[in-house]
Tab-separated table of C-alpha atoms in Angstrom:
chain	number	residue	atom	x	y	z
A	1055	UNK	CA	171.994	114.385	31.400
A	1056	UNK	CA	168.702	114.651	29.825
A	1057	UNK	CA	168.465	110.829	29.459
A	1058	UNK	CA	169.451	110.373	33.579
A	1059	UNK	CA	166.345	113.075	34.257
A	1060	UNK	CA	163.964	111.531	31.899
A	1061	UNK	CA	164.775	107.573	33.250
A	1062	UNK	CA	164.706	109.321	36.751
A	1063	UNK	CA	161.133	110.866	36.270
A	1064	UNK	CA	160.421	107.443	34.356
A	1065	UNK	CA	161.240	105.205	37.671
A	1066	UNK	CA	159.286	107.663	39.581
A	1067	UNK	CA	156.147	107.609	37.487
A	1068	UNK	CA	156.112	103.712	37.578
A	1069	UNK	CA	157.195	103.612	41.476
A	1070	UNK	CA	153.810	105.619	42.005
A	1071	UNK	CA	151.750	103.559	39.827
A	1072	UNK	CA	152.629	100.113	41.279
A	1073	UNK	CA	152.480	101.741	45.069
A	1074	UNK	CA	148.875	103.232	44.183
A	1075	UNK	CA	146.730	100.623	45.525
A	1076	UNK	CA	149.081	101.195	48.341
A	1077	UNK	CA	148.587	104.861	48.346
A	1078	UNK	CA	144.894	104.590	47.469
A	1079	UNK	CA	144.084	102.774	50.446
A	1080	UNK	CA	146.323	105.015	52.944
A	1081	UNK	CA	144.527	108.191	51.462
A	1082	UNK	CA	141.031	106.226	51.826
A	1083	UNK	CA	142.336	105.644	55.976
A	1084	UNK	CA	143.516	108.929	56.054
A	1085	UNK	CA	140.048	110.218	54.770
A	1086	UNK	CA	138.293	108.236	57.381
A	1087	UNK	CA	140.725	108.992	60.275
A	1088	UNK	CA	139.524	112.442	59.363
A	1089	UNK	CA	135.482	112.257	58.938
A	1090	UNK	CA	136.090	109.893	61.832
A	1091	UNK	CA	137.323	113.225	63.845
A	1092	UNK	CA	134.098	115.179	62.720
A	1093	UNK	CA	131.579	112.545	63.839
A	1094	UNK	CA	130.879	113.397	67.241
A	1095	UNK	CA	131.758	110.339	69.673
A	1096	UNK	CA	129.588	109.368	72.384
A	1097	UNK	CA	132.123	110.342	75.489
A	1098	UNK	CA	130.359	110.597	79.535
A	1099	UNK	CA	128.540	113.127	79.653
A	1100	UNK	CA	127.180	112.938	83.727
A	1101	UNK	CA	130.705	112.823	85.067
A	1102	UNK	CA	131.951	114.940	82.435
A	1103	UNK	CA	133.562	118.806	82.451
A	1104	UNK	CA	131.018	120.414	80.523
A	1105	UNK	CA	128.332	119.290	82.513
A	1106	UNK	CA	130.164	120.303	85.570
A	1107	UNK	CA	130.614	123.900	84.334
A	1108	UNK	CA	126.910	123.548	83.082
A	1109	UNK	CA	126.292	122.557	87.038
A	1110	UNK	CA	128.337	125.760	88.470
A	1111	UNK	CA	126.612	127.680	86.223
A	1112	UNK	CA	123.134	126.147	87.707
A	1113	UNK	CA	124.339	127.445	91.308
A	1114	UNK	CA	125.545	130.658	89.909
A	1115	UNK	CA	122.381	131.359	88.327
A	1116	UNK	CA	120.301	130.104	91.101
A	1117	UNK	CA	122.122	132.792	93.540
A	1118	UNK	CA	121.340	135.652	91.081
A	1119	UNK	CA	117.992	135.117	90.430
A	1120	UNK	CA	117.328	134.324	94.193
A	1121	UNK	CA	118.779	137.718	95.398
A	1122	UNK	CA	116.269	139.669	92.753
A	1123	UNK	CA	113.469	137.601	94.449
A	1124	UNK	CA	113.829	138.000	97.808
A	1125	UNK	CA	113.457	141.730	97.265
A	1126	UNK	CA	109.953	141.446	96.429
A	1127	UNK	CA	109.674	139.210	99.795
A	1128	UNK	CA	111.257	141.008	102.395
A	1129	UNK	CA	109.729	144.333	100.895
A	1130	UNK	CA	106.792	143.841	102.755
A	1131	UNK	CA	108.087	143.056	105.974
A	1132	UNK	CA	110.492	146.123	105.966
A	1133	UNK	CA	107.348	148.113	104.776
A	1134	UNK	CA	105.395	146.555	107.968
A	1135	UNK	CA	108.550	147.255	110.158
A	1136	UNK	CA	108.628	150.723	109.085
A	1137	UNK	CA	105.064	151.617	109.657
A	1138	UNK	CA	105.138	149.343	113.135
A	1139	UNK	CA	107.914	151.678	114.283
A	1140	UNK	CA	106.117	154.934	112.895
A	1141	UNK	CA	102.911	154.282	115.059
A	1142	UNK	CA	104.932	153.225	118.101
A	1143	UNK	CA	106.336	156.324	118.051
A	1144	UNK	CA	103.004	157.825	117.596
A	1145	UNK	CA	103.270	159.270	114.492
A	1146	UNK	CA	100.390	160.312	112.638
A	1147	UNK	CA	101.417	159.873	109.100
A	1148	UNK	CA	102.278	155.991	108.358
A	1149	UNK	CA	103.308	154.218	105.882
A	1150	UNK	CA	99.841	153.237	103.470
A	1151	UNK	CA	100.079	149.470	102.738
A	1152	UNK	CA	97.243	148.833	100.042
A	1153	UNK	CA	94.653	145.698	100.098
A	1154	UNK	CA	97.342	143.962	97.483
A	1155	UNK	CA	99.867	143.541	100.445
A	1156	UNK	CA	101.891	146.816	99.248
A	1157	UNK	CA	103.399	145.188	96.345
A	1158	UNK	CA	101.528	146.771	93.917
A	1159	UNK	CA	103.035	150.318	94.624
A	1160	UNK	CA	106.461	148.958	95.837
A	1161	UNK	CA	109.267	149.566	93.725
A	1162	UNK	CA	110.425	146.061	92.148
A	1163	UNK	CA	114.283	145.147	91.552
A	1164	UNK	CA	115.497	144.727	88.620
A	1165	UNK	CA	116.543	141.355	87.730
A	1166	UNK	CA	120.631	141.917	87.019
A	1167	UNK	CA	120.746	139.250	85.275
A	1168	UNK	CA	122.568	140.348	81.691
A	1169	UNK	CA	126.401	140.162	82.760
A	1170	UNK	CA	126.073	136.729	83.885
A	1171	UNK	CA	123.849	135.480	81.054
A	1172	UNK	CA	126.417	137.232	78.679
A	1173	UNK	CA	129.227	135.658	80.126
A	1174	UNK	CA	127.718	131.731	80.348
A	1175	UNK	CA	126.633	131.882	76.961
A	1176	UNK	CA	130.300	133.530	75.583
A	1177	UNK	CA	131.535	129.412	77.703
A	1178	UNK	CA	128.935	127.705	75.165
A	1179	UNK	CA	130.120	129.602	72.423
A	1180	UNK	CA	133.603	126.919	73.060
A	1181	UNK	CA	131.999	124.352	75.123
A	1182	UNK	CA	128.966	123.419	73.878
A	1183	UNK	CA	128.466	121.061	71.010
A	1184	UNK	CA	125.912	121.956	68.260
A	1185	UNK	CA	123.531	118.884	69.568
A	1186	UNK	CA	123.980	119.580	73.278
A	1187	UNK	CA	123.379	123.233	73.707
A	1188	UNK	CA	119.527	122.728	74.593
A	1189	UNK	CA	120.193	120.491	77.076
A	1190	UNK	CA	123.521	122.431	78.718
A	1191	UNK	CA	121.708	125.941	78.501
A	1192	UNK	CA	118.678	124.073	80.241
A	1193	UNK	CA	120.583	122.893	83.049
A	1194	UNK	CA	122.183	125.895	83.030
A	1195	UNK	CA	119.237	128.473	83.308
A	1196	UNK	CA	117.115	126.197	85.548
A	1197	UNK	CA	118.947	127.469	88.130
A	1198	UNK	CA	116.807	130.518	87.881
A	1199	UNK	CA	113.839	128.406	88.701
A	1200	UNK	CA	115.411	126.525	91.690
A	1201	UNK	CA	116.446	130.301	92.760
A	1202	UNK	CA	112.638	131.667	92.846
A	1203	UNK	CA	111.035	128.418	94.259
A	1204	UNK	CA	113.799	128.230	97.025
A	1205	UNK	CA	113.508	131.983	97.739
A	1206	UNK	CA	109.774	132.413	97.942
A	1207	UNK	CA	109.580	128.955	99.764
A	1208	UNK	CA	112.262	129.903	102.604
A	1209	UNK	CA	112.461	134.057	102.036
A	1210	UNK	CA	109.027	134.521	104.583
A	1211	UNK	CA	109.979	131.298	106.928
A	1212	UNK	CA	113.124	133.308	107.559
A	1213	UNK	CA	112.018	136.539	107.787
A	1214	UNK	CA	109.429	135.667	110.082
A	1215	UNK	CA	111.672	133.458	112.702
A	1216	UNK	CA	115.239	135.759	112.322
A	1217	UNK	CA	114.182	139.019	110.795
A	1218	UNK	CA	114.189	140.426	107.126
A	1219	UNK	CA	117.971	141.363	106.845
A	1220	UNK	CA	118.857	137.997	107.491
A	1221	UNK	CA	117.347	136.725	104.376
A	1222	UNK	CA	120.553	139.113	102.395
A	1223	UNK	CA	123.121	137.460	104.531
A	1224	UNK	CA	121.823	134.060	103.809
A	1225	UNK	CA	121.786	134.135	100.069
A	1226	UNK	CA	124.531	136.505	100.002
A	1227	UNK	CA	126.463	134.323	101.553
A	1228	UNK	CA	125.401	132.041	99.029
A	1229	UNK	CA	126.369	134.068	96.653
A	1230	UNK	CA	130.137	134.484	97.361
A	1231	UNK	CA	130.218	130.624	97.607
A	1232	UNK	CA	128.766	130.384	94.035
A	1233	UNK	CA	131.434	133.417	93.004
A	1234	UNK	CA	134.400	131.115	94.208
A	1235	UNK	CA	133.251	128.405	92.623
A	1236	UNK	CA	133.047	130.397	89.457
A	1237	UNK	CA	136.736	132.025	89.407
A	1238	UNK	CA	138.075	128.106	90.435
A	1239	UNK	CA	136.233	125.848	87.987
A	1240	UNK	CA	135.092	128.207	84.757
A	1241	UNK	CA	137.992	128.044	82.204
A	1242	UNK	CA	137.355	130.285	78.397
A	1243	UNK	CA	137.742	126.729	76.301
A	1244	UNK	CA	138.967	123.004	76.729
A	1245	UNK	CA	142.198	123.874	75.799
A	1246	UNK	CA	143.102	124.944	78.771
A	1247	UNK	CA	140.839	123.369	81.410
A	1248	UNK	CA	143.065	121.651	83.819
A	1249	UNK	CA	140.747	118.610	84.536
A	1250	UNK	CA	139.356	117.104	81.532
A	1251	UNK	CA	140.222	113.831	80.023
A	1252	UNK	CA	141.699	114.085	76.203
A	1253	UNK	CA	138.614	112.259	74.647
A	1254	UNK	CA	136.378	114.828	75.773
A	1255	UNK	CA	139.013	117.844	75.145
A	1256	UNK	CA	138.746	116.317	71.332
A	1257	UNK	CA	135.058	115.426	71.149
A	1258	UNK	CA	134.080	118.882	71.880
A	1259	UNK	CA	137.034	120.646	69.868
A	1260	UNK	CA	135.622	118.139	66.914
A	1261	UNK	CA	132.349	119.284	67.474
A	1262	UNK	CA	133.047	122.872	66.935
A	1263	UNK	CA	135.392	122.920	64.637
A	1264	UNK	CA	133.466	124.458	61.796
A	1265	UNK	CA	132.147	126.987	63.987
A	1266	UNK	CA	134.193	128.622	66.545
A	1267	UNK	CA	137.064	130.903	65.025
A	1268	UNK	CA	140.244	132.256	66.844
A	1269	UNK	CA	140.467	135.369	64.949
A	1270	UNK	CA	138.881	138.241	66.210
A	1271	UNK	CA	136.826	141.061	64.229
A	1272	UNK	CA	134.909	144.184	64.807
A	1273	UNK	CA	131.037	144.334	66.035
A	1274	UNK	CA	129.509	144.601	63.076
A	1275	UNK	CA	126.624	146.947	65.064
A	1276	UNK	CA	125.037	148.481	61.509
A	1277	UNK	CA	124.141	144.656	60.306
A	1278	UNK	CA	123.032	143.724	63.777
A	1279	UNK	CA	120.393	147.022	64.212
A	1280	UNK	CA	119.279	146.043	60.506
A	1281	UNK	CA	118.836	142.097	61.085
A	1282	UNK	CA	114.676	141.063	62.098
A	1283	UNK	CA	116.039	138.035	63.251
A	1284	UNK	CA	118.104	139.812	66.065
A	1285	UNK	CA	115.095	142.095	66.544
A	1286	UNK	CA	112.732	139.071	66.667
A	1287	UNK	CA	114.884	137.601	69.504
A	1288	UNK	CA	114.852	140.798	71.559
A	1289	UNK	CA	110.972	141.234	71.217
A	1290	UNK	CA	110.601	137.198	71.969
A	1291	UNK	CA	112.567	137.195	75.511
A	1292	UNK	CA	111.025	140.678	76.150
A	1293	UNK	CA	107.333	139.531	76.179
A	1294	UNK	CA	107.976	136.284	77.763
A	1295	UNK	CA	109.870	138.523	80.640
A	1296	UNK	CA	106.879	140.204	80.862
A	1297	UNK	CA	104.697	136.745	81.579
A	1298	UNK	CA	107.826	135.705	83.958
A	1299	UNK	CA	107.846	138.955	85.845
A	1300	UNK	CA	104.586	138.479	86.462
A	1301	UNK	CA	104.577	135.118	87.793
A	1302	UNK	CA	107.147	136.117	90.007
A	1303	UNK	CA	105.961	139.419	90.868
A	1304	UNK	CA	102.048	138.519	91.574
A	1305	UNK	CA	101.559	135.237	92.252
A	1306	UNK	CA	101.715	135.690	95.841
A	1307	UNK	CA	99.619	138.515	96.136
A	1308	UNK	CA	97.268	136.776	93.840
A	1309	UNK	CA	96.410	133.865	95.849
A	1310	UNK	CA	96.830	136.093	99.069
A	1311	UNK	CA	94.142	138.711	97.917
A	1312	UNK	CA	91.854	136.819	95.898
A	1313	UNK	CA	92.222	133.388	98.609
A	1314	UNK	CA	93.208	135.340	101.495
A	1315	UNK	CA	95.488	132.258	101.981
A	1316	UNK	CA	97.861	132.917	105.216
A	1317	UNK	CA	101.232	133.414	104.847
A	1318	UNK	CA	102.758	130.180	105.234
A	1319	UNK	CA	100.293	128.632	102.579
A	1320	UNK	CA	101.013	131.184	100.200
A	1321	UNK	CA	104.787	130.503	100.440
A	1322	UNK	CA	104.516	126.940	99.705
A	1323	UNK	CA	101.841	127.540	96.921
A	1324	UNK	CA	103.745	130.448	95.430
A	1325	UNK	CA	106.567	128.254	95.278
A	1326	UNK	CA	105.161	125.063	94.202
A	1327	UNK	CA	105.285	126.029	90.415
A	1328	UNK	CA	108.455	126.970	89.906
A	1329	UNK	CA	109.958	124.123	91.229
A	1330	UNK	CA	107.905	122.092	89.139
A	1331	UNK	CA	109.082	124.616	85.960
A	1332	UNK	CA	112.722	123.505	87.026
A	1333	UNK	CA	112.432	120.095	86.479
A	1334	UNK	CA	110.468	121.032	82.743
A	1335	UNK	CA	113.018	122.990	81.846
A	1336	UNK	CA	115.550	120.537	82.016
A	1337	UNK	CA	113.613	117.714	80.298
A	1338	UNK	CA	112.726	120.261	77.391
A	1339	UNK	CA	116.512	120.920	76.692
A	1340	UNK	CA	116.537	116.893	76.632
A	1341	UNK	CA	113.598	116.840	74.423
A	1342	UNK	CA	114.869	119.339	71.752
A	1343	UNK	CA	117.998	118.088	71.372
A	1344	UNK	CA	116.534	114.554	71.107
A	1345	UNK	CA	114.210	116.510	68.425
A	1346	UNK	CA	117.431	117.114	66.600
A	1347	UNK	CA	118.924	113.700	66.542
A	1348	UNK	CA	115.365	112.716	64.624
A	1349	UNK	CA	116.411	115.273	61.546
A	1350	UNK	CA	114.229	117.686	62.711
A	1351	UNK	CA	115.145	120.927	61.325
A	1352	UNK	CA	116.899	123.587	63.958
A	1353	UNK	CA	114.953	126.258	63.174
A	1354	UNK	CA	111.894	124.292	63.906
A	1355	UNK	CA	112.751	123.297	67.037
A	1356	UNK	CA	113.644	126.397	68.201
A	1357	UNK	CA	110.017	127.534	66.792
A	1358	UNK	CA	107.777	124.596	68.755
A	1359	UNK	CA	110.204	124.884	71.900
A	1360	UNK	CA	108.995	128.602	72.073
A	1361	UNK	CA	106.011	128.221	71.346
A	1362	UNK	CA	104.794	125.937	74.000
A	1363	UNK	CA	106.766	128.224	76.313
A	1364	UNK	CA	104.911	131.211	75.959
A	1365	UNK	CA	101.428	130.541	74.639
A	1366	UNK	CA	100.137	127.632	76.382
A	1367	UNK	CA	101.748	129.742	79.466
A	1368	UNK	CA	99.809	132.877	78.363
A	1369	UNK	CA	96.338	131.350	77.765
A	1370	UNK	CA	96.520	129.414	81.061
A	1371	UNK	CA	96.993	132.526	83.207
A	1372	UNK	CA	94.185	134.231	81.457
A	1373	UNK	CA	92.079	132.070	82.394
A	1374	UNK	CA	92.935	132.644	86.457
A	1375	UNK	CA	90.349	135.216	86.800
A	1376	UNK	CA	87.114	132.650	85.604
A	1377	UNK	CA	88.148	129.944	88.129
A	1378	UNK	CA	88.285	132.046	91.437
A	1379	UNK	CA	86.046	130.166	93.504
A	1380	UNK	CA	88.982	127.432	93.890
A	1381	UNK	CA	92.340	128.419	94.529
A	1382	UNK	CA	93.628	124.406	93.931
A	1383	UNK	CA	92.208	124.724	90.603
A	1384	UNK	CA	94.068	127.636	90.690
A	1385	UNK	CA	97.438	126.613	92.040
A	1386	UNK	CA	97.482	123.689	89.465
A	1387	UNK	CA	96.609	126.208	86.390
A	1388	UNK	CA	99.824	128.497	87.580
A	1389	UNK	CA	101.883	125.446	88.153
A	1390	UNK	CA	101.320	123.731	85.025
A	1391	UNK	CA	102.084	127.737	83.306
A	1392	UNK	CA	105.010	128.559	85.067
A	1393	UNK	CA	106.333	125.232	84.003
A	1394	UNK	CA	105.361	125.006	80.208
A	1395	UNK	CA	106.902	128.541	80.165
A	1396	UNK	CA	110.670	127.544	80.780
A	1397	UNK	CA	110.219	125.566	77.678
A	1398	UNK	CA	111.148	128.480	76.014
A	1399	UNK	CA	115.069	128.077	77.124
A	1400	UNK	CA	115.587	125.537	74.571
A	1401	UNK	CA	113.838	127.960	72.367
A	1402	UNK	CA	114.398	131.836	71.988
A	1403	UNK	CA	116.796	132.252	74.425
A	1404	UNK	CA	119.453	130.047	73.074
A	1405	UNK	CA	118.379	130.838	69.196
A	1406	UNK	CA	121.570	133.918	68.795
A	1407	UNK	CA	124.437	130.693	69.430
A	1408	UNK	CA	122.101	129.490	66.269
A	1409	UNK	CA	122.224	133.075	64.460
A	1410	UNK	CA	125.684	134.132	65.455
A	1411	UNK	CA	128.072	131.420	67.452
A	1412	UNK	CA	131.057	134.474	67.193
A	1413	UNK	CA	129.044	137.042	68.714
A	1414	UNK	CA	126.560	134.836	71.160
A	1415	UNK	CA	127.816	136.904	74.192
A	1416	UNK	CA	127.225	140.832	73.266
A	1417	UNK	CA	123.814	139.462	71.664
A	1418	UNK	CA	122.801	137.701	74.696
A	1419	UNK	CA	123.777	140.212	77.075
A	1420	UNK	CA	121.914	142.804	74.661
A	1421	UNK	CA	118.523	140.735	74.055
A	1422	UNK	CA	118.058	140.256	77.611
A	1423	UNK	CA	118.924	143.781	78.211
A	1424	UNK	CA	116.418	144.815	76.133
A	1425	UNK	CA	113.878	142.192	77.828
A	1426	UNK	CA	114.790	143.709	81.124
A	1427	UNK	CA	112.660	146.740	80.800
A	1428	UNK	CA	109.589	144.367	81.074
A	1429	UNK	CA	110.530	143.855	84.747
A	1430	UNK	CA	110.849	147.963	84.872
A	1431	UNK	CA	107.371	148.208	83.047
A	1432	UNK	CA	105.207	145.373	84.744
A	1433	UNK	CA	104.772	146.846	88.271
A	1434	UNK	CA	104.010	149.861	87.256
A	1435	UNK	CA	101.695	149.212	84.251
A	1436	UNK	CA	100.065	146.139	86.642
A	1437	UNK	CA	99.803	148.219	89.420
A	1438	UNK	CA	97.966	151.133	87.915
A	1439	UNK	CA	95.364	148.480	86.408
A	1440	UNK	CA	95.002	147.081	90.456
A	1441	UNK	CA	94.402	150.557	91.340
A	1442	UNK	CA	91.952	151.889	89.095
A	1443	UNK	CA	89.478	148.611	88.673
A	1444	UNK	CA	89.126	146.877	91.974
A	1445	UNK	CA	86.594	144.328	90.386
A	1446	UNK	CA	88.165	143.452	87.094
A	1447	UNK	CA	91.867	144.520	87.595
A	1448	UNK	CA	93.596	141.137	87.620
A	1449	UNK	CA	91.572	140.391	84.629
A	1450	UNK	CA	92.929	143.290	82.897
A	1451	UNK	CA	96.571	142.766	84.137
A	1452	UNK	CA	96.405	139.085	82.446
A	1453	UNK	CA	94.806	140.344	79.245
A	1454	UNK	CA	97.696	141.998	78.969
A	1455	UNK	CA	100.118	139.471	79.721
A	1456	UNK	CA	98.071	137.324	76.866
A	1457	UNK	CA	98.821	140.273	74.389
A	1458	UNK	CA	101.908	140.750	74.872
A	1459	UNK	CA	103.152	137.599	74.168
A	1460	UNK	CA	100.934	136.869	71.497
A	1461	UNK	CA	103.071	139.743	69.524
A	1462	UNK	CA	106.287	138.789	70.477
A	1463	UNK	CA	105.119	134.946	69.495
A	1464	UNK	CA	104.163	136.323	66.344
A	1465	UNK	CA	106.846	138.608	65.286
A	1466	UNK	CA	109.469	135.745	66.216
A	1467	UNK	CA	107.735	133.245	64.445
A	1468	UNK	CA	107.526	135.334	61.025
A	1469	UNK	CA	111.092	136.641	61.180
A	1470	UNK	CA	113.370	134.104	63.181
A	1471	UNK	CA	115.995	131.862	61.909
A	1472	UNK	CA	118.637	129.380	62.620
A	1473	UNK	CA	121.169	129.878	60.025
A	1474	UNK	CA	124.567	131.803	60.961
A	1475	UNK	CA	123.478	134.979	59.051
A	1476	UNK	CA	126.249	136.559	56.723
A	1477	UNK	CA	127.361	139.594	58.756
A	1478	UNK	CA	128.089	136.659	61.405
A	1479	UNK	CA	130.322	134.746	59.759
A	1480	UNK	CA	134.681	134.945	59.381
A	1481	UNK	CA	135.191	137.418	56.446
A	1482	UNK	CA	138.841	137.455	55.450
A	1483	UNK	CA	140.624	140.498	55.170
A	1484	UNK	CA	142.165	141.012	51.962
A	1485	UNK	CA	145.357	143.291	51.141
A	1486	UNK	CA	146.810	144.951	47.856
């Protein structure tokens, strides 16, 4: 019996060493088969799902930004209504529109803008792969741009030729169409997306497969409060809010007060940068992604791509108020800004899918909460400075732009960071 085992253990010890080659070079295929698996392949990418969502998400955006803007339009012409209807009804207490074109004292909207970004960046979190997310979140949030430039462009045309509360049933209208679109085409991961082919349902799954987890675990709030790279984030897209509310806020009244440029003109000049900031924005998600390819580190990409986003943006602005006597000179300086300034989506704003891919969603939603009080803060803070130095007020207001961003530049360039951080990564949960 011991003889049968020992010839028995004998044959099997020679079978494997004359099949080794054999199983030497199966292993080897194996081994490949598998890096093979965790080399991203080059699948379409302009016909593709992802892009597709990235595209709805471009609309969705759009419609969201565009109802925020055309508050700020149509606010004047109710204000005007108002105090047309007061005097023809002879009253003797109107309505006070300043020399600023009553935005200055008009309550602003807030841009509503965190549930959506929250939920779009939760999609990239299973989506988007590593060395695509610039480009995606660009085409993405560009919608935002198209959104101001098409509702400052056509917000006034309308208003003027139907009336002011047709400009809400436009883009509201708008708005349910982009809502439809979302609930039909926006699936959580590949898995389960009904209409994508099985090379890219693998590419991206590939892609992400040593960073997206199934398991689910707590908030871990304590290490989020404590981390200066969240905190960084959250100042960053707060004073670069602050230059975008701006723009959006005072450009026309800018170039209508200081230019006394009619109406019309002021649309199409108002508009005219943003439109060009679209088109930036999506190149610079191209560009830092191409910036990756080239072994640039992520961290410094994210760095540069910010950046040129907020301080070229900043300085440029500043300048406004030593250049008055030409308002093209003008026009092209708040062009080129507004443009330069969306380079800052392939920057800050996608840096927490960098910092924490399992928790992207809450910290998005939360940083651009947080940056949301800058469109609470601007009107009145810019406002006050309007009203209490005729002569050098806009220079003050953009002085303070300048500063702003400078320290949220500064802070995020000291304390940011690219690397999932610890309290971000899958801890497994041991049991005695």
């Amino acid at each position: 019996m011991v003889k049968t085992i020992h010839l028995e253990k004998r044959n099997t010890m020679a079978t494997k060493t004359e099949l080794s080659p054999t199983a030497r070079e199966s292993k080897n295929a194996q081994d490949m088969q598998v890096d093979e698996a965790l080399i991203p392949r080059k699948v379409p990418s302009l016909c593709s799902a992802r892009y597709g969502i990235a595209l709805v998400l471009h609309f969705c955006n759009f419609t969201t930004i565009a109802q925020n803007v055309i508050m700020n339009i149509t606010m004047v012409a109710m204000v005007n209504s108002t105090s047309l209807q007061s005097q023809l009804n002879d009253s003797s207490e109107g309505l006070p529109v300043d020399s600023f074109g009553g935005l200055s004292k008009a309550p602003k909207s807030l841009p509503a803008k965190c549930s959506i970004l929250g939920g779009q960046f939760a999609i990239w979190e299973k989506w988007g792969p590593p060395h695509e997310r610039s480009r995606l979140c660009s085409i993405a949030l560009s919608g935002m741009l198209l959104g101001c430039f098409t509702a400052i462009l056509i917000g006034g045309f309308i208003s003027e030729t139907l009336g002011w509360p047709f400009v809400f049933y436009i883009f509201g209208g708008v708005g349910c169409v982009c809502c439809l679109l979302w609930f039909v085409v926006i699936y959580d991961d590949p898995v389960s997306y009904p209409w994508i082919s099985t090379s890219e349902k693998e590419y991206i799954i590939s892609s992400l497969k040593q960073q997206v987890r199934s398991s689910k675990q707590p908030l871990p709030i304590k290490a989020m409060l404590r981390s200066l790279p969240i905190w960084s984030i959250c100042l960053g897209c707060f004073s670069h809010q602050w230059l975008v509310s701006t723009m959006v806020v005072y450009i026309p009244t800018y170039i209508s007060s200081v230019y006394h440029v009619n109406i019309r003109d002021n649309g199409l000049l108002s508009a005219l940068p943003f439109i060009v900031a679209w088109v930036i924005g999506m190149v610079g998600g191209y560009l830092a992604d191409f910036l990756l390819t080239k072994k640039f580190r992520l961290i410094t990409v994210r760095k540069i791509a910010t950046i040129l986003g907020s301080l070229p943006s900043s300085a440029l602005i500043v300048s406004l108020p030593y250049l008055n006597s030409s308002y093209i000179t003008a026009t092209a300086l708040l062009t080129l800004s507004c443009g330069l300034s969306t380079l800052c989506q392939s920057g800050i704003y996608i840096n927490v899918l960098d910092i924490a891919p399992r928790y992207s969603s809450f910290l998005m939603g939360a940083s651009r909460g947080f940056s949301s009080i800058a469109p609470v803060i601007v009107p009145t803070v810019s406002g006050f400075l309007l009203s209490q130095d005729p002569e050098f007020g806009w220079r003050n207001v953009f002085f303070l732009l300048f500063a702003v961003n400078l320290l949220g530049l500064i802070f995020y360039l000291i304390f940011g960071e690219a690397d999932v951080q610890d309290w971000a990564k899958e801890r497994k949960l041991t049991r005695l």
